[in-house]
Coordinates of N, CA, C and O in Angstrom, one line a residue:
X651 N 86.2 83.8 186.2 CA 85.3 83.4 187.2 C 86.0 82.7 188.3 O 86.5 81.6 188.2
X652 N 85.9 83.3 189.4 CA 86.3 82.4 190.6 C 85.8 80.8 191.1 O 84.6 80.5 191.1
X653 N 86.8 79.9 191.4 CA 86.0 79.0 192.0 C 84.7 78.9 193.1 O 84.1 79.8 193.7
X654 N 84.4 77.7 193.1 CA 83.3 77.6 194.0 C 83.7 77.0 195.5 O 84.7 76.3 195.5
X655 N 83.2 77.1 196.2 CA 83.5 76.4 197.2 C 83.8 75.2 196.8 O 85.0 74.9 197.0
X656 N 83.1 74.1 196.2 CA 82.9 72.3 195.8 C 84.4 72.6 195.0 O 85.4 72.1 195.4
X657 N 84.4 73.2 194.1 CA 85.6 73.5 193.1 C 86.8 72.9 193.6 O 87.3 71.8 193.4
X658 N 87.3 74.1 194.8 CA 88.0 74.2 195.3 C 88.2 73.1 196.0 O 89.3 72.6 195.8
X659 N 87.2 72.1 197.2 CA 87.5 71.0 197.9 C 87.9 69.9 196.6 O 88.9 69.2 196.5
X660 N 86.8 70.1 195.5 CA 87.5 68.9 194.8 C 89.2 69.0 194.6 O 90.1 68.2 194.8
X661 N 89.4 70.0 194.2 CA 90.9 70.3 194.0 C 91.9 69.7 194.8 O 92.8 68.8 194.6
X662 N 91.6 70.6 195.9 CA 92.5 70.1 197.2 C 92.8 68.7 197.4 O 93.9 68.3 197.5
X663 N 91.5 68.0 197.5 CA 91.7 66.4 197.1 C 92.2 65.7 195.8 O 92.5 64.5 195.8
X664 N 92.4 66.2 195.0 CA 93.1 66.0 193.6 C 95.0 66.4 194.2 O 95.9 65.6 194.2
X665 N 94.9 67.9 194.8 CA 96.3 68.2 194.6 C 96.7 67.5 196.0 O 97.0 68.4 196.7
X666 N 96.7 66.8 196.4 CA 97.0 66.2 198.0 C 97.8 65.5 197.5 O 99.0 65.7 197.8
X667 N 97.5 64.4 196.7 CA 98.4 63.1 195.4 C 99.7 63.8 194.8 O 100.6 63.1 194.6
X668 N 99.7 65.6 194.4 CA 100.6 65.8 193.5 C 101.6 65.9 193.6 O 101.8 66.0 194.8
X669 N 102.6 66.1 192.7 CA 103.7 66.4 193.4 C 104.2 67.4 192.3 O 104.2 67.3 191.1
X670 N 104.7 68.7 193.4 CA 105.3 70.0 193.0 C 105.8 69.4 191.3 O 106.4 68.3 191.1
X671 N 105.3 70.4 189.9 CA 106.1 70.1 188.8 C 106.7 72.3 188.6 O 107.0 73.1 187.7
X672 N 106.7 72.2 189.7 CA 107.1 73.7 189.4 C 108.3 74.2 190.8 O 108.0 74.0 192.0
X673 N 109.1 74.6 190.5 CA 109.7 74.9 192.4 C 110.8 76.4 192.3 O 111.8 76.6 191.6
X674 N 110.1 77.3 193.0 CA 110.4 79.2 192.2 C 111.2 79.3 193.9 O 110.7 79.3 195.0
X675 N 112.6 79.6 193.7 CA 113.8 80.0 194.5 C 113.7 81.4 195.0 O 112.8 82.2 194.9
X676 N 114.8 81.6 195.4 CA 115.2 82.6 196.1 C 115.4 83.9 194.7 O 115.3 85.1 195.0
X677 N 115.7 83.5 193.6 CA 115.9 84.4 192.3 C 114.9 84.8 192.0 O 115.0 85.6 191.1
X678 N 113.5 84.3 192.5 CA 112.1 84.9 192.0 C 111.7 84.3 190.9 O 112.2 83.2 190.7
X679 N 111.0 84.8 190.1 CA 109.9 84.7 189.1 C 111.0 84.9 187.5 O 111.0 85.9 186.8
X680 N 111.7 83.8 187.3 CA 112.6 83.9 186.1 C 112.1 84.0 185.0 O 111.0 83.5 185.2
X681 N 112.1 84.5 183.4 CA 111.8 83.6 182.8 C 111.5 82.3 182.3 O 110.6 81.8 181.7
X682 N 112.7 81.7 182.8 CA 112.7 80.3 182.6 C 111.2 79.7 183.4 O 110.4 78.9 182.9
X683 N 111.2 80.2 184.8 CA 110.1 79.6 185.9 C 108.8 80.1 184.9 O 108.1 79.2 184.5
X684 N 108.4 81.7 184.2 CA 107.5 81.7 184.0 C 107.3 80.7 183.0 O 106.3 80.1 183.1
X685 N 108.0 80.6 182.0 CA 107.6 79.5 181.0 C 107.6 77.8 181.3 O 107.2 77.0 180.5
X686 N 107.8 77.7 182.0 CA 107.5 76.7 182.9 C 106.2 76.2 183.3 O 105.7 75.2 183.0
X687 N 105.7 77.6 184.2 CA 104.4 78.1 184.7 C 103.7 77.6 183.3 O 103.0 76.6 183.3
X688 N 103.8 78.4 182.3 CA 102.8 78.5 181.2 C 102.7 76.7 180.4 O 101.7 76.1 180.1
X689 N 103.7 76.2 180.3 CA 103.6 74.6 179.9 C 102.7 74.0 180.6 O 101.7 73.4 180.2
X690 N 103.4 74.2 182.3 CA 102.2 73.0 183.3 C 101.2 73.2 183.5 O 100.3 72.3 183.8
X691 N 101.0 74.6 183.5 CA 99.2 74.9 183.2 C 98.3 74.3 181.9 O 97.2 73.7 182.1
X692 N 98.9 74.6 180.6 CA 98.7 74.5 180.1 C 98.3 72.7 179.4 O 97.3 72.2 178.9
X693 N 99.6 72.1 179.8 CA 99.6 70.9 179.8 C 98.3 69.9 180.9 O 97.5 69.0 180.5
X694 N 98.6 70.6 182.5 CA 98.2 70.1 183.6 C 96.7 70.6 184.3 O 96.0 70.0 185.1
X695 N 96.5 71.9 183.7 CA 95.2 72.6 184.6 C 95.6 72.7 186.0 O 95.8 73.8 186.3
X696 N 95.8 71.5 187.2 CA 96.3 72.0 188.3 C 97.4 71.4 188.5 O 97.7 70.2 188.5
X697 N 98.1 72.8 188.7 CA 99.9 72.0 189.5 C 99.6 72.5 190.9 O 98.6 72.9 191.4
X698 N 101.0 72.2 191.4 CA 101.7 72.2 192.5 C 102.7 72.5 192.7 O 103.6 71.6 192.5
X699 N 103.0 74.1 193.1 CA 104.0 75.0 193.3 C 105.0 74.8 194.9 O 104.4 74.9 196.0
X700 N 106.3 74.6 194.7 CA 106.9 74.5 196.0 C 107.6 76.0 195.7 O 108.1 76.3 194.6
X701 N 107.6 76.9 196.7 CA 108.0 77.9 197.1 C 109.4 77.6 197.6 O 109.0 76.5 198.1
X702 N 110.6 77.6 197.8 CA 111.8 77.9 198.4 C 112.3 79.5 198.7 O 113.4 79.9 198.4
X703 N 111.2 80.1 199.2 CA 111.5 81.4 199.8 C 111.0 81.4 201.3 O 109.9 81.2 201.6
X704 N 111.9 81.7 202.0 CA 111.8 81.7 203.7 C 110.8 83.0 203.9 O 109.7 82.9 204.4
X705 N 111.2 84.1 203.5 CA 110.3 84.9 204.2 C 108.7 85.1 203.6 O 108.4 85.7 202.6
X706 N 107.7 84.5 204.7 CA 106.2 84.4 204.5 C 105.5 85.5 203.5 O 104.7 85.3 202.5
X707 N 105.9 86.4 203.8 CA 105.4 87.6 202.9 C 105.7 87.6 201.3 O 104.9 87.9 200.4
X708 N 107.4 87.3 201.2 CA 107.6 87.5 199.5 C 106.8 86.2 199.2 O 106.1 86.1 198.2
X709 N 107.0 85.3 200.1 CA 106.5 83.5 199.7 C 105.0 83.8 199.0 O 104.7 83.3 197.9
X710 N 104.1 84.6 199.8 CA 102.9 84.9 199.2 C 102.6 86.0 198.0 O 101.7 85.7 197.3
X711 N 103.1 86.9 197.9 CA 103.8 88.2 197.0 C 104.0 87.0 195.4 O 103.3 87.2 194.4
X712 N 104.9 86.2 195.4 CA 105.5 85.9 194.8 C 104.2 84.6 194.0 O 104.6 84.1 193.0
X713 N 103.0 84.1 194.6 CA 102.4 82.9 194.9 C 100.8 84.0 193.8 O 100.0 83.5 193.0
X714 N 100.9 85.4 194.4 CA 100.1 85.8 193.6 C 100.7 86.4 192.5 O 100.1 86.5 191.5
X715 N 101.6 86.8 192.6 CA 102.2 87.1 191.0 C 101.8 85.9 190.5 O 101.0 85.9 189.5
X716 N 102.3 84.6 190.8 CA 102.3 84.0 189.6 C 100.5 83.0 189.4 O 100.2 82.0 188.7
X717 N 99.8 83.8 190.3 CA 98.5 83.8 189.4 C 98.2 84.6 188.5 O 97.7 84.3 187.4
X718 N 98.6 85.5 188.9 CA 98.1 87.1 187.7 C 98.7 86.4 186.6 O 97.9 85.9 185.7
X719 N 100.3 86.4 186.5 CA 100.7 85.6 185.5 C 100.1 84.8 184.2 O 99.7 85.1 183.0
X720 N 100.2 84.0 184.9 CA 99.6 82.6 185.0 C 98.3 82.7 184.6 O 97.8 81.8 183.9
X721 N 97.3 83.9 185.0 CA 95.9 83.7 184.6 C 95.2 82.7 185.4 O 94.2 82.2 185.0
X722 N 95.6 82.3 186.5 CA 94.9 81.3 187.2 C 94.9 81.6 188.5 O 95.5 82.5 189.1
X723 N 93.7 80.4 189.3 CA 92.9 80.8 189.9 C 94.0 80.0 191.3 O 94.9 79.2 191.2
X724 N 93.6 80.7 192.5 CA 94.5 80.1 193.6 C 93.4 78.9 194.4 O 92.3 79.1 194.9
X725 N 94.0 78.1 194.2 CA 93.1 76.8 195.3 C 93.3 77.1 196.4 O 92.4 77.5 197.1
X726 N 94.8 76.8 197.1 CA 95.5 76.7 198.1 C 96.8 76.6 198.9 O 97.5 75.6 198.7
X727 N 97.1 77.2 199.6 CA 98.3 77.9 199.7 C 98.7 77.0 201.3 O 98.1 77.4 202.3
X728 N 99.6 76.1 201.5 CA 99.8 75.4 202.9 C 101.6 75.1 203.1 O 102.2 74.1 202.7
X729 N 102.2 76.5 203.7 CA 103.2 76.4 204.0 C 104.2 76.6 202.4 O 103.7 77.0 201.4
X730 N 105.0 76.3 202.5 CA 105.8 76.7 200.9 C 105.4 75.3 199.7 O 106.3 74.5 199.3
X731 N 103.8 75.2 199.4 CA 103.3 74.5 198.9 C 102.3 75.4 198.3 O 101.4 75.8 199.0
X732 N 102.3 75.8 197.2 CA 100.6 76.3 196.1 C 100.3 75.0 195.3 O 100.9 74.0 194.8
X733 N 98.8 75.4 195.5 CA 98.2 74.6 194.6 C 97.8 75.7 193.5 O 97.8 76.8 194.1
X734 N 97.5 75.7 192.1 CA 96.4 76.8 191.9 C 96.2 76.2 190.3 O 97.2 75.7 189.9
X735 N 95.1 76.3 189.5 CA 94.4 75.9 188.6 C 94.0 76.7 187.4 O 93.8 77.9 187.6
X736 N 94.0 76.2 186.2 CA 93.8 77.2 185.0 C 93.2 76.2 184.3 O 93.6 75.0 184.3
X737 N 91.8 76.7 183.5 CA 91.1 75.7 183.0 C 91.5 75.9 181.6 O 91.3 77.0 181.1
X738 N 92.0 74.8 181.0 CA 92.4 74.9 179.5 C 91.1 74.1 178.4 O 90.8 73.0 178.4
X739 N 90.7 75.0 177.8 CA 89.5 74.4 177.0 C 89.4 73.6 175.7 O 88.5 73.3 175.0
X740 N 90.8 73.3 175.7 CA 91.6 71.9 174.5 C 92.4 71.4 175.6 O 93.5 71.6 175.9
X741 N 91.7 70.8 176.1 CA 92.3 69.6 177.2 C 92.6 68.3 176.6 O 91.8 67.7 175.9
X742 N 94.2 67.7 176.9 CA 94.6 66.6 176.5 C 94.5 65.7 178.0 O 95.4 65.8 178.9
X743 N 93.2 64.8 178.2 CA 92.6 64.2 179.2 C 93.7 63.6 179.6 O 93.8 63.7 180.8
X744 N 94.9 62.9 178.6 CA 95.6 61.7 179.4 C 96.8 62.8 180.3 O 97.6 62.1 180.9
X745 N 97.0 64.3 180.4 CA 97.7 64.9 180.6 C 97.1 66.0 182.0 O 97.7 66.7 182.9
X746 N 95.8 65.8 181.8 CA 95.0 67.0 182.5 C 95.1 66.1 183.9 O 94.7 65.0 183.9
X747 N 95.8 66.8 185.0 CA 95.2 66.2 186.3 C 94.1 66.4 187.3 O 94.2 65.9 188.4
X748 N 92.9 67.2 186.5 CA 91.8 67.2 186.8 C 91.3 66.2 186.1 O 90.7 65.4 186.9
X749 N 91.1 65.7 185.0 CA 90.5 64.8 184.1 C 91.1 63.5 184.6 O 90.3 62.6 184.7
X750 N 92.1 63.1 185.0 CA 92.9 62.0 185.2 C 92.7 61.6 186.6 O 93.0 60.5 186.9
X751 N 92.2 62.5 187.5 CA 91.8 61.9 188.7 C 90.6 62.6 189.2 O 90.8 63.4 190.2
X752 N 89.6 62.4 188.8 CA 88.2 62.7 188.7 C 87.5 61.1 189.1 O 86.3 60.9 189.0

């Protein structure tokens, strides 16, 4: 189910505070990055992806793979910065940064 509009602003104001726990290079979408991907979601609900790819197009290419991935949803995309969200339904509150700054 896609976000809501409210969803999404609450987000954005949540992820404004964060700071990238994810950062996908010029080598793409590694294993190592996906399993990565799969911890901080899993651990965090919303990260914060820093892109290190110059060209705009793979930067986006590469921003939606790793939602398909990932199974999550895209908040927001500003310059080589994603935000994007996966709602985990055994949430560990002291770890979730939806629950932790709510």
């Amino acid at each position: 189910m896609p976000l809501t509009p409210e969803q999404k602003k609450q987000y954005k104001s949540i992820g404004h505070h964060l700071k990238p726990v994810l950062t996908v290079a010029d080598n793409g979408l590694t294993e190592g990055v996906l399993a990565e991907l799969e911890r901080a979601l899993a651990d965090h609900e919303l990260i914060k992806i820093k892109l290190n790819i110059l060209d705009r197009e793979a930067r986006l290419a590469s921003v939606a793979e790793l939602c398909t991935v990932g199974k999550a949803d895209l908040v927001q995309v500003i310059g080589k910065m994603a935000l994007i969200y996966r709602k985990n339904f055994s949430v560990n509150k002291q770890l979730s940064n939806v629950h932790r700054f709510k």
